[in-house]
GROMACS .gro file of C-alpha atoms in nm:
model
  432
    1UNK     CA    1  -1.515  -1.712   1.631
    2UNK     CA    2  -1.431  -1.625   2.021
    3UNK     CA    3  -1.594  -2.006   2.107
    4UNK     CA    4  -1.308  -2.147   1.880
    5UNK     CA    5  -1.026  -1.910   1.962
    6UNK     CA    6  -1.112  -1.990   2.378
    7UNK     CA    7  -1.068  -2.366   2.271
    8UNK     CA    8  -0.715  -2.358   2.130
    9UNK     CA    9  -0.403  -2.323   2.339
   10UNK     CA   10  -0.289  -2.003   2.444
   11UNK     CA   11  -0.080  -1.780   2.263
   12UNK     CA   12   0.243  -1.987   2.278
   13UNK     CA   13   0.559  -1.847   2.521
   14UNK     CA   14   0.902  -1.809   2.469
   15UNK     CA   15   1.126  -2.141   2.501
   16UNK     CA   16   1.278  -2.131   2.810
   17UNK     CA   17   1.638  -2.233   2.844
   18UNK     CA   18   1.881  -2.455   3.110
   19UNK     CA   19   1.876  -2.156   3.369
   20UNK     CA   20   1.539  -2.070   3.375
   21UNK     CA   21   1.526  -1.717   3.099
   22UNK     CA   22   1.339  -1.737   2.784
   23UNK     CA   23   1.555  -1.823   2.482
   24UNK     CA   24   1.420  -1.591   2.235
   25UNK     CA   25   1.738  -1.686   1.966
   26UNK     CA   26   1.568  -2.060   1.929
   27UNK     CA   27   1.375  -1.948   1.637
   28UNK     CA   28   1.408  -2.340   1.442
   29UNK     CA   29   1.259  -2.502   1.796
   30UNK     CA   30   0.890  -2.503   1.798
   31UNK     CA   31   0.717  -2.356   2.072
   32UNK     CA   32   0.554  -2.550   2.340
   33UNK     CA   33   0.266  -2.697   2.253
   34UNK     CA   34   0.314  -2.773   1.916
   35UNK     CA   35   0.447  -3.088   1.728
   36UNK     CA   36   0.853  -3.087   1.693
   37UNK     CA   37   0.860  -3.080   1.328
   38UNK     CA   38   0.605  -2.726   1.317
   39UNK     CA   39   0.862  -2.499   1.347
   40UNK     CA   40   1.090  -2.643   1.074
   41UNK     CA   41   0.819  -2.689   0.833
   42UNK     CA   42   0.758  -2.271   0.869
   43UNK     CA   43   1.080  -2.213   0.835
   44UNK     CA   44   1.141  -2.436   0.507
   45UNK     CA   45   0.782  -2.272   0.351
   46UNK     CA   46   0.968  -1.902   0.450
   47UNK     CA   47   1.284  -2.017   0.288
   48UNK     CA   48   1.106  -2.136  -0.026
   49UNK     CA   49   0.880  -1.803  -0.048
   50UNK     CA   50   1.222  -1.595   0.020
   51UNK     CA   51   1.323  -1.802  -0.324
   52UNK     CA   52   1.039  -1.732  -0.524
   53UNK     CA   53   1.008  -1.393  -0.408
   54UNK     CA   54   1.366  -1.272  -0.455
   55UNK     CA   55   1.459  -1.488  -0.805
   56UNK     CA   56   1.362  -1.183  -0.993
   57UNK     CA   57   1.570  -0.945  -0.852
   58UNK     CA   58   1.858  -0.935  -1.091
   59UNK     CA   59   1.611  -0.888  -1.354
   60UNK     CA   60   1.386  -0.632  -1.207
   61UNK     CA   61   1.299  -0.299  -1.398
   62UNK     CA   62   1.256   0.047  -1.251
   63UNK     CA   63   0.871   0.163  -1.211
   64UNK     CA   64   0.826   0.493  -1.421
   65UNK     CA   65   0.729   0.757  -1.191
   66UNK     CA   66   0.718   0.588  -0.906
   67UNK     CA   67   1.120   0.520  -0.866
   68UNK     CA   68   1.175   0.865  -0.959
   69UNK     CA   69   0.989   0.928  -0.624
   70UNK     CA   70   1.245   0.744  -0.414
   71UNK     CA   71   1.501   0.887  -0.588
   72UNK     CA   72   1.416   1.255  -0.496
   73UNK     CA   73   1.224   1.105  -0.150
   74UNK     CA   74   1.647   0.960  -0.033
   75UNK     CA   75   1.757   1.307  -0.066
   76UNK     CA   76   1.562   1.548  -0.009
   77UNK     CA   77   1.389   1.605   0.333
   78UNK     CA   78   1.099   1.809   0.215
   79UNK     CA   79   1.050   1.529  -0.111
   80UNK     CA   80   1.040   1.265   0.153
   81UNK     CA   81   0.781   1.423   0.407
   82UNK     CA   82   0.566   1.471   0.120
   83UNK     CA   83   0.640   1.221  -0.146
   84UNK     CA   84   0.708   1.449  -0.395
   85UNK     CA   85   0.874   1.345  -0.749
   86UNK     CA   86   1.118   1.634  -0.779
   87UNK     CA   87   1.452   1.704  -0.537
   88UNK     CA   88   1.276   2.037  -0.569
   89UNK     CA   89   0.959   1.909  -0.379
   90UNK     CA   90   0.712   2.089  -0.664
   91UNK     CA   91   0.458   1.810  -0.761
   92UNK     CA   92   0.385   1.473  -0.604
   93UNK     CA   93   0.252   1.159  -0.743
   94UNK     CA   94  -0.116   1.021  -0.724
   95UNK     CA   95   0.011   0.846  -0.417
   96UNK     CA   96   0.120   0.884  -0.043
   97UNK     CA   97   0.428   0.963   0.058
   98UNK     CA   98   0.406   0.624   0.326
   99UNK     CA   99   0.405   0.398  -0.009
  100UNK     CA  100   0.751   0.468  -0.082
  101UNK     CA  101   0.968   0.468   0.255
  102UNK     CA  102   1.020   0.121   0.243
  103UNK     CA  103   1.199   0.194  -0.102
  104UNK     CA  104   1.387   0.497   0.043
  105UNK     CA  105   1.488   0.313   0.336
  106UNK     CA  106   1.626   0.042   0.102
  107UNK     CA  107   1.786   0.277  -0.134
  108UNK     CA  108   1.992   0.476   0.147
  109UNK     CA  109   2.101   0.136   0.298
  110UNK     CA  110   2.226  -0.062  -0.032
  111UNK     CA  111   2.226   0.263  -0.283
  112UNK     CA  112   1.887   0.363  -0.555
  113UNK     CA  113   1.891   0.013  -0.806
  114UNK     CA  114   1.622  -0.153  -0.930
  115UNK     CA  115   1.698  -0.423  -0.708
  116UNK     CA  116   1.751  -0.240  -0.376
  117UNK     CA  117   1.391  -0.103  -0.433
  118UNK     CA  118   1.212  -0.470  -0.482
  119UNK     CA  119   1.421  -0.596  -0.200
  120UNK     CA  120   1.152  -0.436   0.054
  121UNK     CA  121   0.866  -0.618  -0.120
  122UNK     CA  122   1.047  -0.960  -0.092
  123UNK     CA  123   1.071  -0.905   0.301
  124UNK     CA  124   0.726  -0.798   0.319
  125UNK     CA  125   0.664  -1.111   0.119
  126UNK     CA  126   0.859  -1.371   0.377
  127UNK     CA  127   0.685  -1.175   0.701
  128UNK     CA  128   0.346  -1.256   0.502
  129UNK     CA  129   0.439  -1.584   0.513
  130UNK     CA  130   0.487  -1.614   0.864
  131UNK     CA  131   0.167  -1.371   0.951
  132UNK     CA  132  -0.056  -1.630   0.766
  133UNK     CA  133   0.111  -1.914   0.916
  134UNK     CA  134   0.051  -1.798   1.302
  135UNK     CA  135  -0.348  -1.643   1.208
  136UNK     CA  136  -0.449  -2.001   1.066
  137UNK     CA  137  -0.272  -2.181   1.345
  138UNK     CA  138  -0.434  -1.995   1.593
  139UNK     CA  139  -0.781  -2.044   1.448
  140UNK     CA  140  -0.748  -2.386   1.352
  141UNK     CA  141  -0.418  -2.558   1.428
  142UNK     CA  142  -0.086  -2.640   1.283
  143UNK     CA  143  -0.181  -2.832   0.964
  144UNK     CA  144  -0.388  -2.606   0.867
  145UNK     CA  145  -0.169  -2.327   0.927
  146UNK     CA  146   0.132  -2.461   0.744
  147UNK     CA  147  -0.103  -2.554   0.446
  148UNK     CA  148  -0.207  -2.160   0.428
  149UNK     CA  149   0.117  -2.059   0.428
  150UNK     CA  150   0.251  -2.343   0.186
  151UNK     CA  151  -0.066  -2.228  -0.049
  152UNK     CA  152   0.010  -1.848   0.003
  153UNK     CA  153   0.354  -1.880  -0.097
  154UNK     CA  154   0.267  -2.065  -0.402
  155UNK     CA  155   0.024  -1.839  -0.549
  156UNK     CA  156   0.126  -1.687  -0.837
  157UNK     CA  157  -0.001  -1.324  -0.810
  158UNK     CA  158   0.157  -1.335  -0.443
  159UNK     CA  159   0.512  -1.437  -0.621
  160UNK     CA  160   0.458  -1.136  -0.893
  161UNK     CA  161   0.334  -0.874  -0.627
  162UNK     CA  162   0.598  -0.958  -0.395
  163UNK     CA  163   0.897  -0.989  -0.678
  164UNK     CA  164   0.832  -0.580  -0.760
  165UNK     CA  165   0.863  -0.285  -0.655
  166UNK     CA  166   0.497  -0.256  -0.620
  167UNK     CA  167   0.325  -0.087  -0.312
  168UNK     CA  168   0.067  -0.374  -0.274
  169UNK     CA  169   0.311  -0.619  -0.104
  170UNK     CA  170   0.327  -0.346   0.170
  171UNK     CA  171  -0.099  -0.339   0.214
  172UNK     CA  172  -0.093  -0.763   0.211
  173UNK     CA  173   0.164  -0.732   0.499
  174UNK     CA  174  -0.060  -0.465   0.692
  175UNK     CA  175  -0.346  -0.611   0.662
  176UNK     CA  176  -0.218  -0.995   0.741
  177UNK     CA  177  -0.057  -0.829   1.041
  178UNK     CA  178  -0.408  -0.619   1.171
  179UNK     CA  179  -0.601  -0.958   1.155
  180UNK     CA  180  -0.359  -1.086   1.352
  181UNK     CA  181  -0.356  -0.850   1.621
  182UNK     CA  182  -0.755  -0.843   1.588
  183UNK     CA  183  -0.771  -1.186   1.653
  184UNK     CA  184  -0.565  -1.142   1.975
  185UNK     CA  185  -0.793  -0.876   2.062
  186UNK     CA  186  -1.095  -1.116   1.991
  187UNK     CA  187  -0.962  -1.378   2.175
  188UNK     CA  188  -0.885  -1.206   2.511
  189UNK     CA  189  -1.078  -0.891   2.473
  190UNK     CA  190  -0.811  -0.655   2.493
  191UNK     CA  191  -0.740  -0.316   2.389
  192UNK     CA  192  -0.400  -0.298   2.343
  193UNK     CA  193  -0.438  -0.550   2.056
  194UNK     CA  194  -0.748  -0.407   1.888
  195UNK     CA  195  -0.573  -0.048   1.893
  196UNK     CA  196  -0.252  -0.211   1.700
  197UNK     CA  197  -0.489  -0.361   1.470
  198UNK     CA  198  -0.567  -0.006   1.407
  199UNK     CA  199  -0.256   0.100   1.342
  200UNK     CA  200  -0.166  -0.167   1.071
  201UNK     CA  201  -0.456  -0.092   0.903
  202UNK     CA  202  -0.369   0.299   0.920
  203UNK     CA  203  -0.058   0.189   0.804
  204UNK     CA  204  -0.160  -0.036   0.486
  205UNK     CA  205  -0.359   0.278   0.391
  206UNK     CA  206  -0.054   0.443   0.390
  207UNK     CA  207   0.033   0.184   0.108
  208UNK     CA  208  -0.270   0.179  -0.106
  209UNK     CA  209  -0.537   0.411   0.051
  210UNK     CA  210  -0.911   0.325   0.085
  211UNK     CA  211  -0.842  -0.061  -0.038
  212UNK     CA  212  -0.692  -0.087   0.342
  213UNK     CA  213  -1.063  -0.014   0.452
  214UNK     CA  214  -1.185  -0.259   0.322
  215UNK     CA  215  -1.148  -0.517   0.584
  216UNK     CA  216  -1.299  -0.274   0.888
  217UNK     CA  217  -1.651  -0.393   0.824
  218UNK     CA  218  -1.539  -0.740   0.911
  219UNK     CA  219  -1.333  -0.661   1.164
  220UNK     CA  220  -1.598  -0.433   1.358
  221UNK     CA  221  -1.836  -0.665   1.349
  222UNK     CA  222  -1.678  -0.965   1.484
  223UNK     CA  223  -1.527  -0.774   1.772
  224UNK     CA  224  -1.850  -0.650   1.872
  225UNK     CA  225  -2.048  -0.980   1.851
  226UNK     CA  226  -1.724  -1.236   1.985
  227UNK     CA  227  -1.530  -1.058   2.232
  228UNK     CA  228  -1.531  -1.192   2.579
  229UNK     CA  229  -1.628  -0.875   2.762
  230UNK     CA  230  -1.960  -0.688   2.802
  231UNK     CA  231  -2.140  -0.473   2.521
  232UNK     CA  232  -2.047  -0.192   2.647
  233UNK     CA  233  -1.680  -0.203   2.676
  234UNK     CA  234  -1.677  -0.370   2.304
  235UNK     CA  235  -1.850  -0.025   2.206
  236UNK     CA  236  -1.561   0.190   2.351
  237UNK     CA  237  -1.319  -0.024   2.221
  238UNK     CA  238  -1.457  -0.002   1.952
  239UNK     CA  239  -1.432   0.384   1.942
  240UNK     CA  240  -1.094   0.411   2.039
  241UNK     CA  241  -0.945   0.192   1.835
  242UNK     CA  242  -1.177   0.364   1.538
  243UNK     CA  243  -1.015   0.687   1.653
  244UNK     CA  244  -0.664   0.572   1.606
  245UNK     CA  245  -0.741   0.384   1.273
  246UNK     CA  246  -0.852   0.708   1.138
  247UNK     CA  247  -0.533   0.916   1.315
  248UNK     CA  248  -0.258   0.701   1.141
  249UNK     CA  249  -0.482   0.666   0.799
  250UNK     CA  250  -0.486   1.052   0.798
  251UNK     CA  251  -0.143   1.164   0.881
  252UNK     CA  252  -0.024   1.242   0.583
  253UNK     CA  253  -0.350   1.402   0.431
  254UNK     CA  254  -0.361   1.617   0.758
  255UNK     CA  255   0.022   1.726   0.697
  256UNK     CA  256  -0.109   1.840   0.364
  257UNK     CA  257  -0.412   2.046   0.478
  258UNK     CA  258  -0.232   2.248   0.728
  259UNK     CA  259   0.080   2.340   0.544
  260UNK     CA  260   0.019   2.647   0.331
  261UNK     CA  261   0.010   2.513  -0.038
  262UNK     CA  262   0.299   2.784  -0.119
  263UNK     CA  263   0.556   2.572   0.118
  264UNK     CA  264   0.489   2.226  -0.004
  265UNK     CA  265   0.461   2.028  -0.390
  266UNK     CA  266   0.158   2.036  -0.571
  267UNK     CA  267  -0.095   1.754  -0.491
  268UNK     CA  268  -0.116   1.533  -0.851
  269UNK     CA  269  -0.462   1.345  -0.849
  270UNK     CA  270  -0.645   1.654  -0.794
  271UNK     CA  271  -0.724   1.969  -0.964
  272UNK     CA  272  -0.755   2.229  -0.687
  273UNK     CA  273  -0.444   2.079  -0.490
  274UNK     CA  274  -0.608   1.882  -0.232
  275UNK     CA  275  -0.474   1.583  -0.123
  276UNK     CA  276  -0.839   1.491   0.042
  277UNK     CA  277  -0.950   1.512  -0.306
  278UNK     CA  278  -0.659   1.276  -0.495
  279UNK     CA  279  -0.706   1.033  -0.191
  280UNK     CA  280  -1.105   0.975  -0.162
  281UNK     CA  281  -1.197   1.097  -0.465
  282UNK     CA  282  -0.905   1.066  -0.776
  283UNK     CA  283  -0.784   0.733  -0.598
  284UNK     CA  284  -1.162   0.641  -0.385
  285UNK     CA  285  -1.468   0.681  -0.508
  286UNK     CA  286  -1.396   0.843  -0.824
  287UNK     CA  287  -1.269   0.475  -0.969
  288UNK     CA  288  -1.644   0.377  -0.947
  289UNK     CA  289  -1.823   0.738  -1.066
  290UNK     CA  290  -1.905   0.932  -0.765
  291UNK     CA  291  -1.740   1.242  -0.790
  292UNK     CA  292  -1.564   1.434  -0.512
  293UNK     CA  293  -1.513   1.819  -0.560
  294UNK     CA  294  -1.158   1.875  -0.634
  295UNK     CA  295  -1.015   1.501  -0.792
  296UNK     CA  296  -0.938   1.457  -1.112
  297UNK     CA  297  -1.163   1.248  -1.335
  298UNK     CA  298  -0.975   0.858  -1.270
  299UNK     CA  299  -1.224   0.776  -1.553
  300UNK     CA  300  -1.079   1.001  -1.848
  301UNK     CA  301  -1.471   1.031  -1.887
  302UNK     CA  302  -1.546   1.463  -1.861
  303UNK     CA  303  -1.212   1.571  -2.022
  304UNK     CA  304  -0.944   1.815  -1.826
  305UNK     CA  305  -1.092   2.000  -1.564
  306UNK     CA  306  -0.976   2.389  -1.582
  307UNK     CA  307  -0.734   2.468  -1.324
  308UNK     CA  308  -0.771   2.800  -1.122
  309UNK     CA  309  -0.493   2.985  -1.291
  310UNK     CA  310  -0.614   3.039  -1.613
  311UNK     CA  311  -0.880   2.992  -1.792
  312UNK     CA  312  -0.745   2.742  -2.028
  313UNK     CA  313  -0.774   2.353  -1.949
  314UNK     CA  314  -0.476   2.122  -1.896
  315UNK     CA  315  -0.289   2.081  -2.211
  316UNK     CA  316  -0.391   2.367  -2.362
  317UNK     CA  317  -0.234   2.714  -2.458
  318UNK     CA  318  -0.261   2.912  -2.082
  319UNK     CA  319  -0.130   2.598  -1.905
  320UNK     CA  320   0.185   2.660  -2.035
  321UNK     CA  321   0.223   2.922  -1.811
  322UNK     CA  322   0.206   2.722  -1.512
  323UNK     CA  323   0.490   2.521  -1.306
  324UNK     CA  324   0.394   2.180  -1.468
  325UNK     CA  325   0.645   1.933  -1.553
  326UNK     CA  326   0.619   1.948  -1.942
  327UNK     CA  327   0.603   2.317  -1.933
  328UNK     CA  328   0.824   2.595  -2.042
  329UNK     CA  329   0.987   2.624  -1.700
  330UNK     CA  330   0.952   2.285  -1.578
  331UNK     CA  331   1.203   2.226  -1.954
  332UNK     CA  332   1.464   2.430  -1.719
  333UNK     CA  333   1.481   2.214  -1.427
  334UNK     CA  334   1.421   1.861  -1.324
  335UNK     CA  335   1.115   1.767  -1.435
  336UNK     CA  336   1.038   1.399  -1.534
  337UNK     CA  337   1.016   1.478  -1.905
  338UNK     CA  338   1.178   1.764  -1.973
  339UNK     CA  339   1.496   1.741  -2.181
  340UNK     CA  340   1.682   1.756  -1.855
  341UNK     CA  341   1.568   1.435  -1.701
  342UNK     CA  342   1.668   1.305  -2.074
  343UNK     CA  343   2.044   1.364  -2.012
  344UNK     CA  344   2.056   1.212  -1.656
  345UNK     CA  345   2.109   0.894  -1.594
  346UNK     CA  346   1.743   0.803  -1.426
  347UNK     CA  347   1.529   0.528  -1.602
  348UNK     CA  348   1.425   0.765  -1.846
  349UNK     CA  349   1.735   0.885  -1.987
  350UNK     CA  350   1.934   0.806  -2.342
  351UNK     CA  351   2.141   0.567  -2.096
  352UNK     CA  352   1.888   0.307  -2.002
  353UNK     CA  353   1.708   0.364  -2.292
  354UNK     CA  354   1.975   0.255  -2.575
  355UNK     CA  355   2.090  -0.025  -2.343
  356UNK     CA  356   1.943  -0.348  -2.265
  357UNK     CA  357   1.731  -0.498  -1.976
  358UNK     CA  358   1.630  -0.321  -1.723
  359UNK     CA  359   1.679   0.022  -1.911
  360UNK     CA  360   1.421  -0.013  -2.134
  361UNK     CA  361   1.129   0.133  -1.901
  362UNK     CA  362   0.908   0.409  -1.918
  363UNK     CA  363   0.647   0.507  -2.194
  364UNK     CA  364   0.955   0.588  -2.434
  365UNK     CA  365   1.068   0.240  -2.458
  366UNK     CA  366   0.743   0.090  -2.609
  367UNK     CA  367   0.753   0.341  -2.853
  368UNK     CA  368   0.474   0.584  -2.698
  369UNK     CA  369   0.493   0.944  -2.607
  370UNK     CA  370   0.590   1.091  -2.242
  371UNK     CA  371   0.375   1.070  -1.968
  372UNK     CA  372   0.194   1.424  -1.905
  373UNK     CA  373   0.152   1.548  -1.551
  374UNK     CA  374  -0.160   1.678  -1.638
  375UNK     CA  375  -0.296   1.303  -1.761
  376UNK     CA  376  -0.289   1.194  -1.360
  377UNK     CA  377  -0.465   1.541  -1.300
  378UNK     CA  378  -0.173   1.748  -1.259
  379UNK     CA  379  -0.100   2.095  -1.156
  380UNK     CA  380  -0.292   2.336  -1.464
  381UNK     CA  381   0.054   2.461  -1.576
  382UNK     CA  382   0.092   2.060  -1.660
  383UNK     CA  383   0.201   2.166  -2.041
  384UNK     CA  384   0.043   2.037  -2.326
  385UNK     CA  385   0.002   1.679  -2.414
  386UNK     CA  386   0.298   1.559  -2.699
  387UNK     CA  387   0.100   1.358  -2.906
  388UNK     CA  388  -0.178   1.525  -3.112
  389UNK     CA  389  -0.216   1.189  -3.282
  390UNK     CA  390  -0.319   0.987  -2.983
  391UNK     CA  391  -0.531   1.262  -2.784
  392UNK     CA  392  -0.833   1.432  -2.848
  393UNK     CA  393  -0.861   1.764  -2.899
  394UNK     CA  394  -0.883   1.865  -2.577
  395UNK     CA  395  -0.606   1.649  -2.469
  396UNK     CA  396  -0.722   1.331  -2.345
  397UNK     CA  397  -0.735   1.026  -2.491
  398UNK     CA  398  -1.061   0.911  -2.661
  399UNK     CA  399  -1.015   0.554  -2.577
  400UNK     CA  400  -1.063   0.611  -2.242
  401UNK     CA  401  -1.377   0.819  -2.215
  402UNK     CA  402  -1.669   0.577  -2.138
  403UNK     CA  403  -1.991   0.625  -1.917
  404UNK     CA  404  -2.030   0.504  -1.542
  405UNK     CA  405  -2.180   0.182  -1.526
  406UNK     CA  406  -2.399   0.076  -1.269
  407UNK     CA  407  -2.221  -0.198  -1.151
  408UNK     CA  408  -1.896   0.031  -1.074
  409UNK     CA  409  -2.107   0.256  -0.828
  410UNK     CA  410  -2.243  -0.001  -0.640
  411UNK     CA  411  -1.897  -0.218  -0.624
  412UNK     CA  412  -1.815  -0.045  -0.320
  413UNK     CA  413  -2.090  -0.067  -0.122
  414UNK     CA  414  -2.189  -0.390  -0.194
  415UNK     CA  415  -1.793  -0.554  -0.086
  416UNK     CA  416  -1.852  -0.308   0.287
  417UNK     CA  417  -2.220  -0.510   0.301
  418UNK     CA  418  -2.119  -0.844   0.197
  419UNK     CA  419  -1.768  -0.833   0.440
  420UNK     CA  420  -2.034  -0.743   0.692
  421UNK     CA  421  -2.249  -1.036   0.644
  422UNK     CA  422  -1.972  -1.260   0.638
  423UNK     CA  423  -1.837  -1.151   0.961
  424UNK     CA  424  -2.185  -1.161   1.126
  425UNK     CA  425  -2.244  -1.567   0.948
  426UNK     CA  426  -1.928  -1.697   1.048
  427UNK     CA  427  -1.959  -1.538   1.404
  428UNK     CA  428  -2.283  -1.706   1.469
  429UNK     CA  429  -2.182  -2.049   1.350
  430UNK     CA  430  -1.889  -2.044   1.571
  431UNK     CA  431  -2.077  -1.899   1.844
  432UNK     CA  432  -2.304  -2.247   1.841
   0.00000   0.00000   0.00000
């Protein structure tokens, strides 16, 4: 890849205006060195993707759960360091805190609506765009670029994705950005870049955890066989950037570990409140049957786990006891299905319920029964599941429970191998 890069023009400069500074406001000029007409033809392909990506934002719904996050994450301090569901900072989601601040950013500039919390994705959409657009060039000129961007914009998952309030627009845009800066870093050999590349992937893990791994493999490799500099300081480049990937990925887990568990909201996702636990195992490994001490079974395959409290499971008569959402106490405060949160005007209340578009969201309004904290492995107090009809006795559903195939334990290591292999093939054929 480094004999290609080393063959295309440099990274291109700033347009320089009548006196001599760069004109950095020139944005519809294209840069020197490429055709008049490239610049325009990015913008138009942004302008169309900004289109596609925003038409659904007057009819956009409200994500159970997750905008009830932003909601208590824009006003509360303590909800928004740790992503927790309540004002009251007592439980969290199955999810980092980092997947929601674009959201809560949105909401405290234009106000918590549906619309204000897809508008982030729809950005993240436009600068994907424009990410893909400069990568391809760089690699193999403007046509090509333009046509990966024109293609991009046009797929149809990419139009969905982007058009919600879904945290995998914000991994896409980390990810396009850290192959970007990689291939900066390949192309000169420089730190700076490779540690950035780092960062954006520490960053898109933020946004959907161990998927944002998935590209180090590939990005490892061809830094240490392409880079114009000697073995050596590949290696320690290597390392440091390594060490920073792993610094930013870990942030918020760390935060977790060291505050005491009595000043901060139980971990959902796990069963001894561990976010290391709900990250790599509940949301990692446990999606393709290797179990990590402490997650909750992703699989619905082994039942509830007990919690430490009592000595009742999940669901059942002790957990009532506990500080869960659907519990006695939880039916006091703010909890997301108490009878509380039915009289406010969130998604799930009588409000949005009895009227007509984007109201109608949440378990309630497909005719199903609330959504139990203790189903996404919940503190143990989670309260007992409401429908007897749909769960099994033990209070998970029997449609779920299935064995671990095969296939799902080796899925993971068989994408890290195969990204490696691909990195190493297309390295040595551009090497010749």
């Amino acid at each position: 890849m480094s004999a290609t890069l080393t063959h295309l023009p440099a990274p291109p400069q700033d347009l320089v205006s009548d006196d001599g500074r760069p004109n950095r406001w020139a944005v519809w000029r294209s840069p020197p060195g490429q055709p008049k007409w490239a610049r325009p033809a990015l913008l138009g392909i942004a302008f169309v993707a900004l289109v596609l990506y925003a038409w659904n934002l007057p009819l956009v719904d409200y994500a159970p759960l997750y905008s009830d996050a932003v909601r208590s994450m824009s006003g509360s301090w303590k909800a928004f360091l740790f992503g927790a569901v309540d004002p009251a900072a007592t439980y969290t989601l199955d999810k980092l805190a980092g997947s929601f601040v674009p959201q809560v950013i949105s909401a405290k500039i234009f106000g918590y609506h549906a619309w204000s919390l897809a508008l982030p994705q729809v950005i993240e959409g436009v600068i994907s765009v424009l990410v893909m657009y400069r990568v391809v060039r760089r690699w193999a000129g403007v046509v090509p670029g333009l046509l990966a961007a024109g293609i991009f914009t046009l797929t149809p998952v990419a139009a969905s994705m982007f058009g919600h309030s879904m945290q995998d627009g914000l991994l896409t845009m980390c990810l396009l950005i850290a192959v970007d800066c990689y291939q900066r870093a390949v192309l000169e050999g420089r730190l700076r870049s490779l540690v950035w590349a780092g960062v954006w992937v520490g960053l898109g893990f933020q946004a959907k955890m161990m998927q944002a791994w998935m590209i180090l493999p590939a990005l490892a490799v061809g830094y240490l066989l392409t880079a114009p500099i000697e073995t050596r300081r590949r290696l320690k480049h290597l390392g440091i950037a390594g060490v920073v990937t792993l610094a930013v990925s870990l942030s918020w887990v760390a935060l977790y570990t060291v505050t005491p568990a009595s000043a901060r909201p139980y971990v959902s996702g796990s069963t001894n409140n561990s976010a290391f636990a709900m990250v790599f195992g509940y949301n990692g490994l446990g999606r393709v049957g290797i179990d990590i001490p402490g997650a909750a079974d992703a699989n619905g395959r082994n039942g509830p786990k007990v919690g430490p409290r009592g000595g009742g499971p999940r669901g059942g008569p002790n957990a009532q006891e506990g500080p869960g959402p659907n519990g006695p106490q939880a039916q006091e405060g703010a909890g997301p299905n108490g009878p509380k949160a039915q009289e406010g005007p969130g998604p799930n209340g009588p409000k949005p319920q009895e009227g007509s578009g984007r109201g109608k969201v949440g378990p309630k309004a497909l005719g199903l029964p609330p959504i139990a904290l203790g189903q996404l492995g919940g503190p143990p107090g989670g309260g007992p599941v409401q429908s007897g009809e749909q769960a099994g006795p033990d209070g998970v559903d029997q449609a779920v429970r299935r064995p671990p195939r095969r296939r799902d334990r080796l899925a993971v290591p068989a994408h890290v191998a195969g990204s490696a292999v691909r990195a190493l093939v297309v390295a040595a054929g551009r090497a010749h």
